[in-house]
mmCIF file of C-alpha atoms in Angstrom:
data_model
loop_
_atom_site.group_PDB
_atom_site.id
_atom_site.type_symbol
_atom_site.label_atom_id
_atom_site.label_comp_id
_atom_site.label_asym_id
_atom_site.label_seq_id
_atom_site.Cartn_x
_atom_site.Cartn_y
_atom_site.Cartn_z
ATOM 1 C CA MET A 1 -2.419 -10.876 -7.860
ATOM 2 C CA ARG A 2 1.423 -10.147 -7.873
ATOM 3 C CA LEU A 3 2.083 -6.925 -7.620
ATOM 4 C CA PRO A 4 5.031 -4.868 -9.735
ATOM 5 C CA ALA A 5 8.529 -4.400 -8.191
ATOM 6 C CA LEU A 6 8.127 -2.193 -5.096
ATOM 7 C CA THR A 7 10.789 -0.303 -3.514
ATOM 8 C CA GLU A 8 10.643 0.375 0.437
ATOM 9 C CA GLY A 9 10.496 3.915 2.156
ATOM 10 C CA VAL A 10 8.885 5.830 5.028
ATOM 11 C CA LEU A 11 6.071 8.224 4.360
ATOM 12 C CA LEU A 12 6.690 11.657 5.202
ATOM 13 C CA ARG A 13 3.452 13.270 4.394
ATOM 14 C CA ARG A 14 0.348 12.825 2.327
ATOM 15 C CA TYR A 15 -1.177 16.162 0.800
ATOM 16 C CA LYS A 16 -3.494 17.694 -1.639
ATOM 17 C CA ARG A 17 -4.971 14.316 -1.622
ATOM 18 C CA PHE A 18 -3.163 12.581 -4.607
ATOM 19 C CA LEU A 19 0.612 13.611 -3.256
ATOM 20 C CA ALA A 20 2.875 11.866 -0.809
ATOM 21 C CA ASP A 21 6.247 12.801 0.313
ATOM 22 C CA ILE A 22 8.174 9.306 0.673
ATOM 23 C CA ARG A 23 11.853 8.854 1.638
ATOM 24 C CA LEU A 24 13.354 5.746 -0.355
ATOM 25 C CA SER A 25 15.525 3.439 1.575
ATOM 26 C CA ASP A 26 18.619 4.529 -0.499
ATOM 27 C CA GLY A 27 17.900 8.265 1.092
ATOM 28 C CA ARG A 28 16.269 9.935 -1.836
ATOM 29 C CA GLU A 29 13.130 11.949 -1.219
ATOM 30 C CA VAL A 30 10.507 11.443 -3.880
ATOM 31 C CA VAL A 31 7.016 12.765 -4.678
ATOM 32 C CA ALA A 32 4.510 9.965 -5.272
ATOM 33 C CA HIS A 33 1.098 9.735 -6.785
ATOM 34 C CA CYS A 34 -1.301 8.826 -3.955
ATOM 35 C CA PRO A 35 -4.078 6.548 -5.823
ATOM 36 C CA ASN A 36 -6.776 7.085 -3.132
ATOM 37 C CA THR A 37 -9.691 9.655 -3.022
ATOM 38 C CA GLY A 38 -10.593 8.619 0.408
ATOM 39 C CA SER A 39 -9.709 10.290 3.522
ATOM 40 C CA MET A 40 -6.908 7.676 4.233
ATOM 41 C CA ARG A 41 -7.590 7.894 8.147
ATOM 42 C CA ALA A 42 -5.982 4.874 9.782
ATOM 43 C CA VAL A 43 -3.674 4.364 6.982
ATOM 44 C CA ASN A 44 -2.069 7.910 6.497
ATOM 45 C CA ILE A 45 0.621 7.721 9.298
ATOM 46 C CA PRO A 46 3.766 9.744 8.544
ATOM 47 C CA GLY A 47 6.849 7.738 9.818
ATOM 48 C CA CYS A 48 5.259 4.268 8.933
ATOM 49 C CA ARG A 49 7.237 2.080 6.478
ATOM 50 C CA VAL A 50 5.976 2.062 2.830
ATOM 51 C CA TRP A 51 6.411 0.847 -0.398
ATOM 52 C CA VAL A 52 6.060 2.417 -3.806
ATOM 53 C CA SER A 53 6.081 1.210 -7.355
ATOM 54 C CA HIS A 54 8.003 2.763 -10.274
ATOM 55 C CA SER A 55 7.130 3.689 -13.498
ATOM 56 C CA SER A 56 9.364 5.122 -16.615
ATOM 57 C CA ALA A 57 6.265 5.827 -18.846
ATOM 58 C CA PRO A 58 6.793 9.153 -20.448
ATOM 59 C CA HIS A 59 3.202 10.500 -20.030
ATOM 60 C CA ARG A 60 3.525 10.229 -16.514
ATOM 61 C CA LYS A 61 4.087 13.395 -14.419
ATOM 62 C CA LEU A 62 4.803 11.089 -11.342
ATOM 63 C CA SER A 63 6.864 8.064 -11.421
ATOM 64 C CA TRP A 64 6.587 6.788 -8.370
ATOM 65 C CA THR A 65 3.067 5.448 -7.028
ATOM 66 C CA TRP A 66 2.391 4.479 -3.426
ATOM 67 C CA GLU A 67 1.390 1.165 -2.538
ATOM 68 C CA LEU A 68 1.137 -0.444 0.675
ATOM 69 C CA ILE A 69 1.521 0.887 4.368
ATOM 70 C CA GLU A 70 2.960 -1.216 7.112
ATOM 71 C CA LEU A 71 0.752 0.261 10.030
ATOM 72 C CA PRO A 72 2.719 0.825 13.995
ATOM 73 C CA ASP A 73 0.640 -2.490 15.009
ATOM 74 C CA GLY A 74 2.551 -4.449 12.148
ATOM 75 C CA ALA A 75 -0.820 -4.658 10.158
ATOM 76 C CA MET A 76 -0.434 -4.099 6.291
ATOM 77 C CA ALA A 77 -2.928 -2.245 4.238
ATOM 78 C CA SER A 78 -3.021 -1.463 0.518
ATOM 79 C CA VAL A 79 -3.719 2.059 -0.298
ATOM 80 C CA HIS A 80 -4.044 1.599 -3.805
ATOM 81 C CA THR A 81 -7.759 1.469 -4.628
ATOM 82 C CA GLY A 82 -6.905 1.138 -8.366
ATOM 83 C CA ARG A 83 -5.295 -2.787 -7.409
ATOM 84 C CA THR A 84 -8.839 -3.976 -5.629
ATOM 85 C CA ASN A 85 -10.727 -4.915 -8.553
ATOM 86 C CA ALA A 86 -7.786 -6.608 -10.259
ATOM 87 C CA VAL A 87 -7.727 -8.570 -6.932
ATOM 88 C CA ILE A 88 -11.556 -9.324 -6.692
ATOM 89 C CA GLU A 89 -11.565 -10.620 -10.328
ATOM 90 C CA GLN A 90 -8.712 -12.855 -9.984
ATOM 91 C CA ALA A 91 -11.097 -14.105 -7.107
ATOM 92 C CA PHE A 92 -13.747 -14.785 -9.231
ATOM 93 C CA ILE A 93 -11.573 -16.355 -12.162
ATOM 94 C CA ARG A 94 -10.028 -18.928 -9.646
ATOM 95 C CA GLN A 95 -13.415 -19.462 -7.963
ATOM 96 C CA HIS A 96 -11.740 -18.468 -4.480
ATOM 97 C CA LEU A 97 -15.169 -16.962 -3.109
ATOM 98 C CA PRO A 98 -17.662 -19.270 -2.152
ATOM 99 C CA SER A 99 -20.422 -16.962 -2.764
ATOM 100 C CA PHE A 100 -19.683 -16.563 -5.985
ATOM 101 C CA GLU A 101 -18.557 -20.105 -7.202
ATOM 102 C CA GLY A 102 -20.132 -21.512 -10.396
ATOM 103 C CA TYR A 103 -20.332 -18.302 -12.362
ATOM 104 C CA GLN A 104 -18.511 -18.726 -15.951
ATOM 105 C CA THR A 105 -17.871 -15.350 -17.118
ATOM 106 C CA GLN A 106 -17.126 -11.941 -15.842
ATOM 107 C CA ARG A 107 -17.539 -8.516 -17.362
ATOM 108 C CA ARG A 108 -16.061 -5.220 -15.735
ATOM 109 C CA GLU A 109 -17.781 -1.759 -15.932
ATOM 110 C CA VAL A 110 -21.150 -2.517 -16.445
ATOM 111 C CA ARG A 111 -23.540 0.485 -17.097
ATOM 112 C CA VAL A 112 -27.091 -0.470 -15.404
ATOM 113 C CA ALA A 113 -29.790 1.112 -13.222
ATOM 114 C CA GLY A 114 -28.511 4.389 -13.571
ATOM 115 C CA ALA A 115 -24.870 3.660 -12.706
ATOM 116 C CA ARG A 116 -21.485 2.297 -13.397
ATOM 117 C CA LEU A 117 -20.927 -1.265 -11.468
ATOM 118 C CA ASP A 118 -17.851 -2.989 -11.041
ATOM 119 C CA PHE A 119 -18.791 -6.517 -12.135
ATOM 120 C CA CYS A 120 -21.502 -8.912 -13.989
ATOM 121 C CA LEU A 121 -21.102 -12.244 -13.308
ATOM 122 C CA GLN A 122 -23.028 -14.674 -15.669
ATOM 123 C CA GLU A 123 -23.708 -18.048 -16.967
ATOM 124 C CA HIS A 124 -23.573 -20.053 -13.645
ATOM 125 C CA ILE A 125 -23.452 -23.829 -13.887
ATOM 126 C CA ASP A 126 -26.790 -23.784 -11.757
ATOM 127 C CA GLN A 127 -28.718 -21.344 -14.026
ATOM 128 C CA LEU A 128 -28.556 -18.821 -11.196
ATOM 129 C CA PRO A 129 -29.410 -15.336 -12.160
ATOM 130 C CA ALA A 130 -26.427 -13.189 -13.076
ATOM 131 C CA ALA A 131 -24.898 -11.319 -10.367
ATOM 132 C CA PHE A 132 -24.080 -7.500 -10.392
ATOM 133 C CA VAL A 133 -21.531 -6.802 -7.913
ATOM 134 C CA GLU A 134 -20.116 -3.292 -6.571
ATOM 135 C CA VAL A 135 -16.763 -3.542 -4.869
ATOM 136 C CA LYS A 136 -15.320 -1.124 -2.167
ATOM 137 C CA GLN A 137 -11.903 -1.001 -0.698
ATOM 138 C CA VAL A 138 -12.131 -1.085 3.325
ATOM 139 C CA THR A 139 -8.911 0.353 5.216
ATOM 140 C CA LEU A 140 -10.460 2.278 8.058
ATOM 141 C CA HIS A 141 -9.454 0.365 11.069
ATOM 142 C CA GLU A 142 -11.573 1.586 14.055
ATOM 143 C CA GLY A 143 -9.914 -0.619 16.497
ATOM 144 C CA SER A 144 -10.525 -4.168 17.801
ATOM 145 C CA GLY A 145 -10.474 -5.508 14.455
ATOM 146 C CA LEU A 146 -13.538 -3.417 13.572
ATOM 147 C CA GLY A 147 -13.336 -2.207 9.756
ATOM 148 C CA CYS A 148 -15.757 0.791 8.644
ATOM 149 C CA PHE A 149 -16.712 2.232 5.128
ATOM 150 C CA PRO A 150 -16.407 4.869 4.286
ATOM 151 C CA ASP A 151 -13.790 6.915 5.610
ATOM 152 C CA ALA A 152 -15.363 9.921 4.315
ATOM 153 C CA VAL A 153 -19.029 11.168 3.268
ATOM 154 C CA SER A 154 -19.643 8.869 -0.061
ATOM 155 C CA GLU A 155 -22.481 10.255 -2.161
ATOM 156 C CA ARG A 156 -21.223 8.158 -5.032
ATOM 157 C CA GLY A 157 -21.324 5.144 -2.818
ATOM 158 C CA ARG A 158 -24.740 5.740 -1.761
ATOM 159 C CA ARG A 159 -25.910 5.997 -5.421
ATOM 160 C CA HIS A 160 -24.281 2.318 -6.210
ATOM 161 C CA LEU A 161 -26.569 1.299 -3.197
ATOM 162 C CA GLU A 162 -29.645 2.812 -4.916
ATOM 163 C CA SER A 163 -28.481 1.083 -8.296
ATOM 164 C CA LEU A 164 -28.045 -2.362 -6.449
ATOM 165 C CA MET A 165 -31.594 -1.968 -4.892
ATOM 166 C CA ALA A 166 -32.946 -1.564 -8.316
ATOM 167 C CA LEU A 167 -31.593 -4.208 -9.823
ATOM 168 C CA SER A 168 -32.594 -6.600 -6.931
ATOM 169 C CA ALA A 169 -36.231 -5.347 -7.116
ATOM 170 C CA GLU A 170 -36.061 -6.559 -10.913
ATOM 171 C CA GLY A 171 -34.841 -10.133 -9.925
ATOM 172 C CA TRP A 172 -31.349 -10.067 -10.250
ATOM 173 C CA ARG A 173 -28.798 -10.732 -7.861
ATOM 174 C CA ALA A 174 -27.235 -7.473 -6.320
ATOM 175 C CA VAL A 175 -24.167 -7.647 -4.264
ATOM 176 C CA LEU A 176 -22.175 -5.057 -2.194
ATOM 177 C CA LEU A 177 -18.512 -6.595 -1.494
ATOM 178 C CA PHE A 178 -16.406 -4.899 0.557
ATOM 179 C CA CYS A 179 -12.894 -5.849 -0.026
ATOM 180 C CA VAL A 180 -10.706 -5.566 3.368
ATOM 181 C CA ALA A 181 -7.298 -4.616 2.261
ATOM 182 C CA HIS A 182 -6.157 -4.117 6.127
ATOM 183 C CA THR A 183 -5.014 -7.229 7.559
ATOM 184 C CA GLY A 184 -5.862 -5.983 11.054
ATOM 185 C CA ILE A 185 -9.672 -5.799 10.117
ATOM 186 C CA GLU A 186 -11.575 -8.850 11.175
ATOM 187 C CA ARG A 187 -15.243 -7.731 10.622
ATOM 188 C CA GLY A 188 -16.876 -4.890 8.397
ATOM 189 C CA ALA A 189 -19.496 -2.240 9.261
ATOM 190 C CA PRO A 190 -20.974 0.727 7.727
ATOM 191 C CA ALA A 191 -19.274 3.730 9.063
ATOM 192 C CA ARG A 192 -22.373 5.531 10.597
ATOM 193 C CA HIS A 193 -20.314 8.019 12.690
ATOM 194 C CA ILE A 194 -18.549 9.438 9.437
ATOM 195 C CA ASP A 195 -21.743 8.963 6.762
ATOM 196 C CA PRO A 196 -25.199 8.108 8.527
ATOM 197 C CA ARG A 197 -26.709 8.581 5.198
ATOM 198 C CA TYR A 198 -24.818 6.033 3.662
ATOM 199 C CA ALA A 199 -25.413 3.795 6.682
ATOM 200 C CA GLU A 200 -29.089 4.398 6.468
ATOM 201 C CA THR A 201 -29.019 3.671 2.805
ATOM 202 C CA LEU A 202 -27.105 0.312 3.448
ATOM 203 C CA ALA A 203 -29.348 -1.163 6.203
ATOM 204 C CA GLU A 204 -32.388 -0.506 3.580
ATOM 205 C CA ALA A 205 -30.337 -2.121 0.734
ATOM 206 C CA ARG A 206 -30.210 -5.255 2.823
ATOM 207 C CA ARG A 207 -33.999 -4.943 3.840
ATOM 208 C CA GLN A 208 -34.561 -5.192 -0.250
ATOM 209 C CA GLY A 209 -32.494 -8.184 -0.799
ATOM 210 C CA VAL A 210 -29.109 -6.569 -1.740
ATOM 211 C CA GLU A 211 -26.468 -8.812 -0.504
ATOM 212 C CA VAL A 212 -23.774 -7.098 1.695
ATOM 213 C CA LEU A 213 -20.459 -9.283 1.942
ATOM 214 C CA ALA A 214 -16.718 -8.778 3.308
ATOM 215 C CA VAL A 215 -13.311 -10.846 2.018
ATOM 216 C CA GLY A 216 -10.105 -9.968 3.847
ATOM 217 C CA CYS A 217 -6.892 -9.893 1.907
ATOM 218 C CA ASP A 218 -3.432 -11.313 2.631
ATOM 219 C CA ILE A 219 -0.988 -8.635 1.807
ATOM 220 C CA THR A 220 2.883 -8.720 1.260
ATOM 221 C CA PRO A 221 5.066 -6.532 -0.545
ATOM 222 C CA GLY A 222 4.735 -9.294 -3.233
ATOM 223 C CA GLU A 223 1.376 -9.754 -3.884
ATOM 224 C CA ILE A 224 -2.375 -9.137 -2.481
ATOM 225 C CA GLY A 225 -4.989 -11.947 -2.232
ATOM 226 C CA VAL A 226 -8.344 -12.787 -0.759
ATOM 227 C CA LYS A 227 -8.121 -14.973 2.261
ATOM 228 C CA ARG A 228 -11.487 -15.499 3.965
ATOM 229 C CA MET A 229 -15.069 -14.084 4.217
ATOM 230 C CA LEU A 230 -15.338 -11.753 7.128
ATOM 231 C CA PRO A 231 -18.700 -11.093 8.817
ATOM 232 C CA ILE A 232 -20.925 -7.723 8.495
ATOM 233 C CA VAL A 233 -22.234 -6.105 11.577
ATOM 234 C CA MET A 234 -24.507 -3.637 10.893
ATOM 235 C CA ASP A 235 -24.882 -1.869 14.530
ATOM 236 C CA GLU A 236 -21.635 -2.048 15.776
ATOM 237 C CA HIS A 237 -19.490 1.462 15.692
ATOM 238 C CA PRO A 238 -16.664 3.140 17.405
#
């Protein structure tokens, strides 16, 4: 997925969850919108190089949006959670994800099983059942290539798992897809050390037939795209 034109800067601080002070490359200091509701552990590091997009839309309170960060080890991460579904949708359309090849149509924001899930894939060429997919962005790198989700307690995320379990019990294909938007992460795991209840529910979901998959991304200031499927490790933690 191509990104809008980005401007380089340096992160000064993130605060009040949705705000970030950034010094642009021309020396100006701006307040940017931070489109990420999580704790942003491991990707909220003042002094790092960042990239922001600009909008002149009159309804916007903040014209700048924080998009990417380059971490001290050289890894790139996307902090804009709103980009994730667009990246995955393009991968579905272009048949770039082996686990989802063959589906001909995609619907977004589907209300089922007491929740709104990100995608419903239908019309498989081999008559496979529809696939209901919930996508979660992963940026929490706990070292040695281990990426964990969530980065803060997530009751909403746990409810999504319950909805996927209900769909699986009805015979549908139910999938939790971790979109790893951090180039230093090589495998995904539940963040048991942060949200043990979520980790327990995820393990139960797998036992009940929910597929848990992870895909890694290539990230540059020009585009974000899926790169390869990553392994899931259920019992590894920092």
